[in-house]
Short mmCIF file of C-alpha atoms in Angstrom, two decimals:
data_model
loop_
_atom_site.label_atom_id
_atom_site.label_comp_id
_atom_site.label_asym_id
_atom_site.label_seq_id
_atom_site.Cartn_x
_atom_site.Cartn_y
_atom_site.Cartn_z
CA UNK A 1 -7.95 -117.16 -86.38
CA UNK A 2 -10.55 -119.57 -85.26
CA UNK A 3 -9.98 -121.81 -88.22
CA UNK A 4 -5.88 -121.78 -87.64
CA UNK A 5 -6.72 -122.90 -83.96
CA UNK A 6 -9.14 -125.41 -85.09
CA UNK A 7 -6.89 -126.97 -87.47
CA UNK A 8 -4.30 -127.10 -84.83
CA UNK A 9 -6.51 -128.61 -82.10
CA UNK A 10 -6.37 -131.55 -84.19
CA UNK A 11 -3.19 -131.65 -86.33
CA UNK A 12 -0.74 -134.61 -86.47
CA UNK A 13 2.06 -133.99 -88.59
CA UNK A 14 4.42 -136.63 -90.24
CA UNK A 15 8.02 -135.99 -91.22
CA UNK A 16 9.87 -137.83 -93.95
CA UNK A 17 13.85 -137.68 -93.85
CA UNK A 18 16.81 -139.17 -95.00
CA UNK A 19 18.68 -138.02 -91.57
CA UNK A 20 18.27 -141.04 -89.30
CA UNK A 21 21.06 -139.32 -87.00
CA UNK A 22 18.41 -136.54 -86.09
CA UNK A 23 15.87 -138.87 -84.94
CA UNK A 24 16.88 -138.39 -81.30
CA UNK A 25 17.30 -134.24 -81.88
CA UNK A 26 13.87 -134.39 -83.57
CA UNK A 27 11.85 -135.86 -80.35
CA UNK A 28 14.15 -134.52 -77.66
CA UNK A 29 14.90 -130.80 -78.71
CA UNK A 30 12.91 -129.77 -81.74
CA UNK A 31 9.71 -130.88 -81.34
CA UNK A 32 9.20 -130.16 -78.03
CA UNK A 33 10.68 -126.62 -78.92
CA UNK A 34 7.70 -126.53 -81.16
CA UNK A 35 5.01 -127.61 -79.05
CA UNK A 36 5.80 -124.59 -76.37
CA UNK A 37 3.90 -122.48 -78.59
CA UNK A 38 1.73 -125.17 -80.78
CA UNK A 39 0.84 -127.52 -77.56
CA UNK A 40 -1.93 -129.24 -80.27
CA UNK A 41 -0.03 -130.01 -82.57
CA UNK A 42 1.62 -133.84 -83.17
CA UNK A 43 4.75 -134.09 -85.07
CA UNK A 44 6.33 -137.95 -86.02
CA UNK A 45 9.84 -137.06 -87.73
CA UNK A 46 9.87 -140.20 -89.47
CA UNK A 47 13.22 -141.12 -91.42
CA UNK A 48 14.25 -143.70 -93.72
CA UNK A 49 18.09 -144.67 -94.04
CA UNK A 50 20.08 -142.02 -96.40
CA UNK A 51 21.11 -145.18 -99.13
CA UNK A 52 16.73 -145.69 -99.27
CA UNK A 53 15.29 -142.36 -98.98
CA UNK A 54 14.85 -140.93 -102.70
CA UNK A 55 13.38 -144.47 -103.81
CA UNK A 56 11.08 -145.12 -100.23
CA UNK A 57 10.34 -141.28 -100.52
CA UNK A 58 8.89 -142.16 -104.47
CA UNK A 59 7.16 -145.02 -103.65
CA UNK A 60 5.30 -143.83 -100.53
CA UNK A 61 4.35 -140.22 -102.91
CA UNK A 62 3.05 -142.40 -105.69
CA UNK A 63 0.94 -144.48 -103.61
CA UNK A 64 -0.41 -141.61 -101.46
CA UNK A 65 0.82 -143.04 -98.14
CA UNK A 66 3.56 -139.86 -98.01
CA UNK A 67 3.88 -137.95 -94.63
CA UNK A 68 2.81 -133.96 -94.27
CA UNK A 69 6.25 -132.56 -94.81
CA UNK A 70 8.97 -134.06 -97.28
CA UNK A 71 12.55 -133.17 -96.27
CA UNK A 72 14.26 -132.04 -99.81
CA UNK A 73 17.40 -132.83 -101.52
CA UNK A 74 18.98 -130.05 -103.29
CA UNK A 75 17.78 -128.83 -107.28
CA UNK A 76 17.00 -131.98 -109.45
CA UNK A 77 15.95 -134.81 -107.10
CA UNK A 78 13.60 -131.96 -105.33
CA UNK A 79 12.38 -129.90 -108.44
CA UNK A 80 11.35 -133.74 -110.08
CA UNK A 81 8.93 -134.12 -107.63
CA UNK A 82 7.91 -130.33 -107.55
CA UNK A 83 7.03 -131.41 -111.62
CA UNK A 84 5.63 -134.12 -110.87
CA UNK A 85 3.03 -132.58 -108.87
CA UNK A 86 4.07 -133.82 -105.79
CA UNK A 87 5.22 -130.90 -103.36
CA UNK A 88 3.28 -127.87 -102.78
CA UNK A 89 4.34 -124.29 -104.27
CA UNK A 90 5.53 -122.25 -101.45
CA UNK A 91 6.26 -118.79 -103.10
CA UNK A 92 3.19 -117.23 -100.77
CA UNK A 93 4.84 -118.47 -97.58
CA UNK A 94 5.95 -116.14 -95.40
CA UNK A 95 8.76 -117.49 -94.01
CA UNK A 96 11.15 -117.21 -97.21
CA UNK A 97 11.44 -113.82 -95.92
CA UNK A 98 14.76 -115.21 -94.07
CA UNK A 99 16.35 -116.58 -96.45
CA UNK A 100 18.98 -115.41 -99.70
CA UNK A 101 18.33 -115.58 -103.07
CA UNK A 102 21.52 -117.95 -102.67
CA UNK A 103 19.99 -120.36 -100.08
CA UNK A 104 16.86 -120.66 -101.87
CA UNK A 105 18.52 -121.34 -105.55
CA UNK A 106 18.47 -125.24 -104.41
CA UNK A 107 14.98 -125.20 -104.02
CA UNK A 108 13.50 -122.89 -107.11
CA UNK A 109 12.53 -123.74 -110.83
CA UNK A 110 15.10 -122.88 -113.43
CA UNK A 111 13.15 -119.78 -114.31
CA UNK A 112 13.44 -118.76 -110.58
CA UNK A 113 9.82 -118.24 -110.04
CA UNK A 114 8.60 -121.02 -108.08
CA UNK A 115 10.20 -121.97 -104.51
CA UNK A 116 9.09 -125.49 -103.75
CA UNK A 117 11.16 -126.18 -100.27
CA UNK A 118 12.06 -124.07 -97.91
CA UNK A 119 15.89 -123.95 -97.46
CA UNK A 120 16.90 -125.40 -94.05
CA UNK A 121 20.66 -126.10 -94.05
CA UNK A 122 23.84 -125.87 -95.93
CA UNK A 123 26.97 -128.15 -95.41
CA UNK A 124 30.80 -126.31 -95.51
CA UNK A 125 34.00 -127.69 -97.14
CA UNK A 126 37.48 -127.22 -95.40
CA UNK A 127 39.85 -129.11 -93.61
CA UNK A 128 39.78 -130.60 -90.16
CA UNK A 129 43.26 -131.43 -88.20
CA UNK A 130 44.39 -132.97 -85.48
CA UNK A 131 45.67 -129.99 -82.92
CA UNK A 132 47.94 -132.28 -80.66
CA UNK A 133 50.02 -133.41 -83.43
CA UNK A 134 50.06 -130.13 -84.75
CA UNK A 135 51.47 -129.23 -81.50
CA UNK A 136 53.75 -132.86 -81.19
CA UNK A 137 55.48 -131.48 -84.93
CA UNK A 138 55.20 -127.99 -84.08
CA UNK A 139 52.87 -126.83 -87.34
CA UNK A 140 50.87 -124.19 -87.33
CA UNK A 141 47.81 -123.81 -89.86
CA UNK A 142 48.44 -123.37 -93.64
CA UNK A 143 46.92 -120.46 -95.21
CA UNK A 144 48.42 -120.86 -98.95
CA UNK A 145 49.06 -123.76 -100.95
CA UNK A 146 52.67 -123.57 -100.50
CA UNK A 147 51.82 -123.50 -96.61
CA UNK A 148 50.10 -126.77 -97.01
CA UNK A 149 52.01 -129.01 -99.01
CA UNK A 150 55.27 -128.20 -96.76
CA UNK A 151 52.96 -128.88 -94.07
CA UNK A 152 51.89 -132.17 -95.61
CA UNK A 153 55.81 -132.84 -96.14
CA UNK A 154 57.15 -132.00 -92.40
CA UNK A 155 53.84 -134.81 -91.45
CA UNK A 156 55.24 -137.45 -94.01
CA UNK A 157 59.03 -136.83 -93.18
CA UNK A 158 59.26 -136.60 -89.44
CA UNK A 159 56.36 -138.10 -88.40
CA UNK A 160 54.73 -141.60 -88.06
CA UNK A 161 51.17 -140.13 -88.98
CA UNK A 162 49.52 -139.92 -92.23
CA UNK A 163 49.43 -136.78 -93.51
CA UNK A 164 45.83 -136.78 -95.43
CA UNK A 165 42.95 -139.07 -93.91
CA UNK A 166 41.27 -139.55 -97.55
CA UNK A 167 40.38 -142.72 -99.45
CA UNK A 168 39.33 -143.11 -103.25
CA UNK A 169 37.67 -146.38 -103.06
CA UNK A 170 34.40 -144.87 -103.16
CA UNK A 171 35.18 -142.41 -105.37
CA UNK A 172 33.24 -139.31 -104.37
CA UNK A 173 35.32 -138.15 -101.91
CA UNK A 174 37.50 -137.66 -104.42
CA UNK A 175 35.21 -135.13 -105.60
CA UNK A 176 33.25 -133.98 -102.61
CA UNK A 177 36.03 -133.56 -100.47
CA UNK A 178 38.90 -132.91 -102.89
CA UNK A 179 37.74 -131.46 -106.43
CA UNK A 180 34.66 -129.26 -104.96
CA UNK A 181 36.81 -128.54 -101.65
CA UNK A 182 39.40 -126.84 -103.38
CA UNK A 183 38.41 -125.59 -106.58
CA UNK A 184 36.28 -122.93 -105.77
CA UNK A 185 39.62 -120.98 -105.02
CA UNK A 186 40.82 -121.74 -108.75
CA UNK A 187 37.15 -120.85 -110.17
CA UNK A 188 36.28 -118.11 -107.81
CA UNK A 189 33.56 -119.45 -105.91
CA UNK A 190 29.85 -118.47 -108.09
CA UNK A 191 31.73 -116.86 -111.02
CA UNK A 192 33.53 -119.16 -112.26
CA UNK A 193 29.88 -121.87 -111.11
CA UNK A 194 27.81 -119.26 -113.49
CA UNK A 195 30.12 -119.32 -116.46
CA UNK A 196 29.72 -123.34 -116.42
CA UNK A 197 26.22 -123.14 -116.39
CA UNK A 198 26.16 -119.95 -118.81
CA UNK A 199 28.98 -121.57 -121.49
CA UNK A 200 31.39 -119.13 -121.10
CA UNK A 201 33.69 -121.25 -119.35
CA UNK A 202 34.81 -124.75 -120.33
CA UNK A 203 35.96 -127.85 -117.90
CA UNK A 204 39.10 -127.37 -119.71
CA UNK A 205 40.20 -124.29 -118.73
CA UNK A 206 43.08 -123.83 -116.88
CA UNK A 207 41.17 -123.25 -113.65
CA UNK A 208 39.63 -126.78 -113.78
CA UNK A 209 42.96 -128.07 -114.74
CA UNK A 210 44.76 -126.33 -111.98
CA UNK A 211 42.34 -128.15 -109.54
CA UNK A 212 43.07 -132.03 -110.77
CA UNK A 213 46.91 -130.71 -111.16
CA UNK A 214 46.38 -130.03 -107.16
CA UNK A 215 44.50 -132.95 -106.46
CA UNK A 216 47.24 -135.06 -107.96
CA UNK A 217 49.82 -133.99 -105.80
CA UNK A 218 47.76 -135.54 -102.69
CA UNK A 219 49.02 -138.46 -103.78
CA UNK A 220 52.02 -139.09 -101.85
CA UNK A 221 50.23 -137.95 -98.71
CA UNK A 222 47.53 -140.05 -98.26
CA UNK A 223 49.09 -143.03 -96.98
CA UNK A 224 49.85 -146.68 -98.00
CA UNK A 225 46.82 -148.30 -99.74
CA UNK A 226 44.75 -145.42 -100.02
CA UNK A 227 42.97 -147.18 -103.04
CA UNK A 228 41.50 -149.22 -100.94
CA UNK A 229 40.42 -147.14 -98.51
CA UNK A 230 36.55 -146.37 -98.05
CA UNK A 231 35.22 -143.43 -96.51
CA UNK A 232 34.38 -145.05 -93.06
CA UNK A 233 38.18 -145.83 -92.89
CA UNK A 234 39.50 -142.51 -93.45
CA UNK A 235 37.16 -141.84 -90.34
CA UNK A 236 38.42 -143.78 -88.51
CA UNK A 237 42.44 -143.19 -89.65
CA UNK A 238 41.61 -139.80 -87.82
CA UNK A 239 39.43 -140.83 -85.43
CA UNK A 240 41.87 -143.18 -83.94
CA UNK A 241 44.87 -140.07 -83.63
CA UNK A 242 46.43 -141.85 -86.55
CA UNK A 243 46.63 -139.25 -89.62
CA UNK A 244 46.88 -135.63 -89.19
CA UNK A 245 44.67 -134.04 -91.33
CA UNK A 246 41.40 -134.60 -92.73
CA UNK A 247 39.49 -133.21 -96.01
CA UNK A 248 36.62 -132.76 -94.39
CA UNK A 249 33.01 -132.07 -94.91
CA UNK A 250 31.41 -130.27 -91.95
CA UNK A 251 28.79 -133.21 -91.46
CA UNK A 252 31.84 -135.45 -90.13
CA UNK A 253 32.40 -133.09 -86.79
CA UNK A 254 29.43 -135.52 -85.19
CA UNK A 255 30.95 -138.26 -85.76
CA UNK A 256 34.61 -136.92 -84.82
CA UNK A 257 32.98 -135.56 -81.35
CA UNK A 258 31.44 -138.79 -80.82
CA UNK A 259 34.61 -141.06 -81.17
CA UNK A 260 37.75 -138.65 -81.38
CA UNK A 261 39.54 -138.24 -77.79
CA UNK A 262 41.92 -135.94 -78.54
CA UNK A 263 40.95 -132.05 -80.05
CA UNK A 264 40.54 -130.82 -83.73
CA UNK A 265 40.26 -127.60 -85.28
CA UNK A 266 39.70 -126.21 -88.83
CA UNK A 267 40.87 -124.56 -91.74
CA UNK A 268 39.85 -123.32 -94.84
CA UNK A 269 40.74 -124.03 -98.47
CA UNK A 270 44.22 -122.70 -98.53
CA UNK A 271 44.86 -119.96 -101.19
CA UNK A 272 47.08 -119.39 -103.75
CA UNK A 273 48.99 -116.59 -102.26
CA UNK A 274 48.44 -114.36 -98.69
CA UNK A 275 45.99 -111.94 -99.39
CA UNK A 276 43.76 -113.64 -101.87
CA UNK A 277 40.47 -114.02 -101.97
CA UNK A 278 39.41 -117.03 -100.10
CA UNK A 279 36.00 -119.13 -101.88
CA UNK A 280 34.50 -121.98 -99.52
CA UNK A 281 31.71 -124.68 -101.08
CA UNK A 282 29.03 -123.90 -98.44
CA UNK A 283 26.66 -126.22 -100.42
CA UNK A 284 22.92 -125.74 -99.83
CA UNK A 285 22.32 -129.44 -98.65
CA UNK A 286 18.67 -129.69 -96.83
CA UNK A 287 15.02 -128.35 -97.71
CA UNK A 288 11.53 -128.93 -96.24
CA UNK A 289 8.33 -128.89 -98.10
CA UNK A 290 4.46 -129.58 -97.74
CA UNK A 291 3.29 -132.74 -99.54
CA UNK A 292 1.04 -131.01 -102.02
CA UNK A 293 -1.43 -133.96 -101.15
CA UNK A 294 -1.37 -133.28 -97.36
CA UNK A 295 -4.63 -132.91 -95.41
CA UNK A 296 -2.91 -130.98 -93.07
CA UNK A 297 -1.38 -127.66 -94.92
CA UNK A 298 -2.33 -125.30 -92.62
CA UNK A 299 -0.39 -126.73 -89.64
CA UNK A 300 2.31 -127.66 -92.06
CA UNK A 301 2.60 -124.12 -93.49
CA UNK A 302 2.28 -122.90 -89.30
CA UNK A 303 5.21 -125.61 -88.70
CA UNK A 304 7.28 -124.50 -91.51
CA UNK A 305 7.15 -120.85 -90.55
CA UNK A 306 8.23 -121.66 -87.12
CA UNK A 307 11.32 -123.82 -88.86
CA UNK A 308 12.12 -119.79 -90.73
CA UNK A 309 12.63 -118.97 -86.96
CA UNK A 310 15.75 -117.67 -85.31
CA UNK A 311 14.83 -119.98 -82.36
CA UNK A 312 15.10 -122.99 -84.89
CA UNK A 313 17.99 -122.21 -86.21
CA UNK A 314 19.90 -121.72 -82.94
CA UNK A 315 18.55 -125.51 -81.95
CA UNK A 316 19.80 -127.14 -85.11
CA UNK A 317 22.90 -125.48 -85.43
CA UNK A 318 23.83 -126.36 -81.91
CA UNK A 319 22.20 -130.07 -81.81
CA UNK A 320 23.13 -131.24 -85.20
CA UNK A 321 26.84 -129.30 -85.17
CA UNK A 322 28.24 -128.96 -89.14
CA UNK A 323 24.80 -128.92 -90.76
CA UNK A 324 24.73 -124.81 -90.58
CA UNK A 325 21.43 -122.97 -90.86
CA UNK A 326 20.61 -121.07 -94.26
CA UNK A 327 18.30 -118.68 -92.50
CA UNK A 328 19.47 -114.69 -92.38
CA UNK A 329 19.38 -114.76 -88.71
CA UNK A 330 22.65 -114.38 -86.52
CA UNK A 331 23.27 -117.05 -84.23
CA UNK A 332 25.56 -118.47 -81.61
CA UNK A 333 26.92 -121.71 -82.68
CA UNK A 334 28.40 -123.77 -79.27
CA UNK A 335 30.16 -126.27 -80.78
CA UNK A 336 34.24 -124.84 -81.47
CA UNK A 337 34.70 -126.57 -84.82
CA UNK A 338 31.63 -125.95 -86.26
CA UNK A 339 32.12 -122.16 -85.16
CA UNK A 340 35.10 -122.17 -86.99
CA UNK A 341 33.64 -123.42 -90.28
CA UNK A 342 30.62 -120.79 -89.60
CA UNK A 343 33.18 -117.89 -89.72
CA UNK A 344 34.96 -118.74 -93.28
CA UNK A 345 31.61 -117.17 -93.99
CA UNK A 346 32.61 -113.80 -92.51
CA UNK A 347 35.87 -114.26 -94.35
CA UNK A 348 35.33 -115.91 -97.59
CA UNK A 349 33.07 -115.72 -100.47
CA UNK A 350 30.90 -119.14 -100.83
CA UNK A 351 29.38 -121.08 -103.52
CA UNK A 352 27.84 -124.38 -104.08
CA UNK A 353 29.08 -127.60 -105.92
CA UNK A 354 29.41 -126.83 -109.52
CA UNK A 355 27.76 -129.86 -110.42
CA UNK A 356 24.67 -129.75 -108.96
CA UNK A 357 22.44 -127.22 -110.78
CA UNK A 358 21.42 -128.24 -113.66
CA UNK A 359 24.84 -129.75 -114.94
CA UNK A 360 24.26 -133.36 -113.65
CA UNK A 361 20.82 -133.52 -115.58
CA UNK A 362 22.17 -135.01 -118.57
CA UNK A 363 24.12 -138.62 -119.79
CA UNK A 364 26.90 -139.07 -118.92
CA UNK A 365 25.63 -137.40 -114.98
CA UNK A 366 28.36 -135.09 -114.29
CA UNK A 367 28.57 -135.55 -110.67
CA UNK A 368 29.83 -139.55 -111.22
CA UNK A 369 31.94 -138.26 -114.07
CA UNK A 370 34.23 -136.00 -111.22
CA UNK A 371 33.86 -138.39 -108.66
CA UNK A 372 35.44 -141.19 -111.21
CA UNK A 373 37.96 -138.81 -112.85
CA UNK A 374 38.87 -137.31 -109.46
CA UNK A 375 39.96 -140.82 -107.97
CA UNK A 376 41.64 -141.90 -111.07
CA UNK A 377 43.71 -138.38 -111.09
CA UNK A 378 44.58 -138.76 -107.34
CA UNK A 379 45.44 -142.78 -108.15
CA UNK A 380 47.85 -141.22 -110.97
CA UNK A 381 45.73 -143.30 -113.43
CA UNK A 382 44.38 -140.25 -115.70
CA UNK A 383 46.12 -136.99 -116.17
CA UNK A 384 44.31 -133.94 -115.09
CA UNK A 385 44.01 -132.79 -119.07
CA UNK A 386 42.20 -136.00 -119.46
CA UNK A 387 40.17 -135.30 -116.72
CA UNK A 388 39.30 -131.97 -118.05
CA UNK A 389 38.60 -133.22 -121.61
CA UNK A 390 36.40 -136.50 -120.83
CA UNK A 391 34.06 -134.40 -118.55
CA UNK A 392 34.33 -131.68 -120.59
CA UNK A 393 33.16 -133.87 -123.45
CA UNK A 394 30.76 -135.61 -121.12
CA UNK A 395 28.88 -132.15 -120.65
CA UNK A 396 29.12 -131.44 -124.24
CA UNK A 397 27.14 -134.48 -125.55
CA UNK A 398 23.99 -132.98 -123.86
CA UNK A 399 24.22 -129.48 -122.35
CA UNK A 400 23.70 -126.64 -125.47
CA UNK A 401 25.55 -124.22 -123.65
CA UNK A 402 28.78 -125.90 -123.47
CA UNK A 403 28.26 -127.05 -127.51
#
């Protein structure tokens, strides 16, 4: 014990993060949190904007100037720097404990031996609408696909409101919020993830297909110049009260609290028919590990058990609303929308982006093949066949499995 204490009496820790947002949460709620029980022990949560964080984060490892604790990105970015020697193996840490094989799979080495972050938090795809006009046009929420495109129709025909706040100027919300939103429905959720990753399943089967043939029939609904439209627009399109519906990652219920003055709700990935199975991408999004060239592990490894806590997981979940903790613990989530995406849990199965393990390792990078194919088949540019064949062939030029 004495040495634990000793370390702490005179610990500083340093935090590096791509979550510039937090920075308030971090020296308001969370760190104080902390210090109730570790009174000796200095934490600096010090982030660098999202756009700069994987290069600044390289940099700063390579020339040794790195703080304690390294906020991860999910599989390749993380398990690169686990490789290169630069984050500490964590399989002896007691706080894994909490978490699923699931929510640690972001974080482990493709043989699944070696956990190198600890899972923090996982981000959930659905849909996000706007309950007045709901209310205005008398809608109530779609459950199956047929549900949602007549939806979709009643907005565009007796409305002045765009029916779908979505953009494909930058391209991966095409994918993100469109392609990986809905397909897990077609794929069935980890199944149909596996068989990628496995070879049993192509890009070109019919599930895959189903999901551009889906996508493509946004088209009409997402308003004039959609082309054009970046993701900060479609923001604000809803924001404003001025489209109806938004495809929605569960990070953007900040920002809608922030500037929206009206209410919103949720609602998940309509099915296919009532009754179905329902899959929701709850994508493992956020890791912590130890800098394996700290001088401070032992206060790290102390910090890092306190973030496996249920007390931690209650403060993020309620001061950072849509980032949902990947912990085993059951907690009370204030915020109404975010409760709402929490509870597809309950309901539906979930799995992660297809793209991310292992898939996007290769050239071409999977991930900026859907984003570009999923624009072009929501433009009407590319067919979704030809989606399905050029990533298809894409994966095939360098993944064995799908040879």
């Amino acid at each position: 014990m004495s040495s634990t204490s000793a370390v702490q009496a005179a610990s500083s820790l340093s935090i590096e993060s791509w979550r510039s947002d937090d920075a308030n949460i971090w020296s308001d709620v969370i760190i104080p949190a902390f210090n109730k029980s570790h009174p000796d022990t200095q934490i600096n949560f010090a982030p660098t904007p999202p756009t700069e964080y994987n290069s600044a984060l390289q940099a700063k490892l390579k020339a040794g100037s790195a703080g304690d604790l390294i906020t991860c990105r999910p599989f390749d970015t993380a398990l690169d720097l686990y490789k290169d020697g630069y984050l500490a193996n964590l399989n002896d840490l007691e706080g894994l404990k909490q978490f699923s094989d699931v929510a640690k799979s972001a974080w482990v080495t493709d043989d699944g031996k070696d956990q190198f972050c600890m899972p923090v938090a996982s981000v959930i795809h659905g849909f996000v609408y706007n309950k007045e006009i709901f209310k205005e046009l008398n809608l109530s929420i779609p459950n199956t696909r047929d549900e949602f495109f007549k939806t979709l129709e009643t907005i565009k025909s007796e409305s002045r409101y765009t029916p779908l706040a979505m953009g494909t100027a930058d391209q991966w919300e095409a994918a993100t919020m469109g392609f990986q939103n809905i397909g897990p429905n077609h794929w069935k959720g980890e199944k149909g993830r596996k068989a990628l990753l496995s070879g049993k399943e192509k890009l070109t089967d019919q599930a895959y297909v189903d999901t551009w043939k889906e996508l493509a029939q946004w088209k009409p609904y997402l308003g004039r110049g959609f082309e054009a439209q970046k993701y900060s627009d479609s923001q604000n399109l809803f924001t404003l009260g001025r489209a109806a519906i938004y495809p929605a990652g569960s990070w953007d219920i900040q920002t809608f609290n922030n500037q929206a003055d009206f209410e919103f709700g949720a609602f998940p990935p309509p099915v296919a028919k009532a009754g179905d199975t329902c899959y929701i991408s709850d994508h493992t999004d956020m890791g912590i590990a130890i800098n394996a060239n700290s001088t401070n592990k032992e206060a790290a490894t102390v910090f890092l058990n306190w973030m496996a806590s249920k007390e931690f997981a209650t403060l993020y979940a309620n001061e950072v609303p849509g980032f949902f903790p990947l912990s085993n613990h059951q907690i009370d989530i204030k915020d109404p929308v975010a409760q709402e995406f929490m509870s597809w849990r309950q309901q539906c199965e979930s799995t992660i982006r297809n793209s991310y393990q292992i898939l996007s390792r290769g050239t071409p990078n999977l991930e900026n093949q859907l984003w570009n194919v999923s624009a072009q088949v929501i433009n009407g540019t590319m067919t979704p066949e030809a989606a399905a064949k050029e990533v298809q062939d894409g994966l095939a030029q360098w993944y064995k499995p799908q040879q």
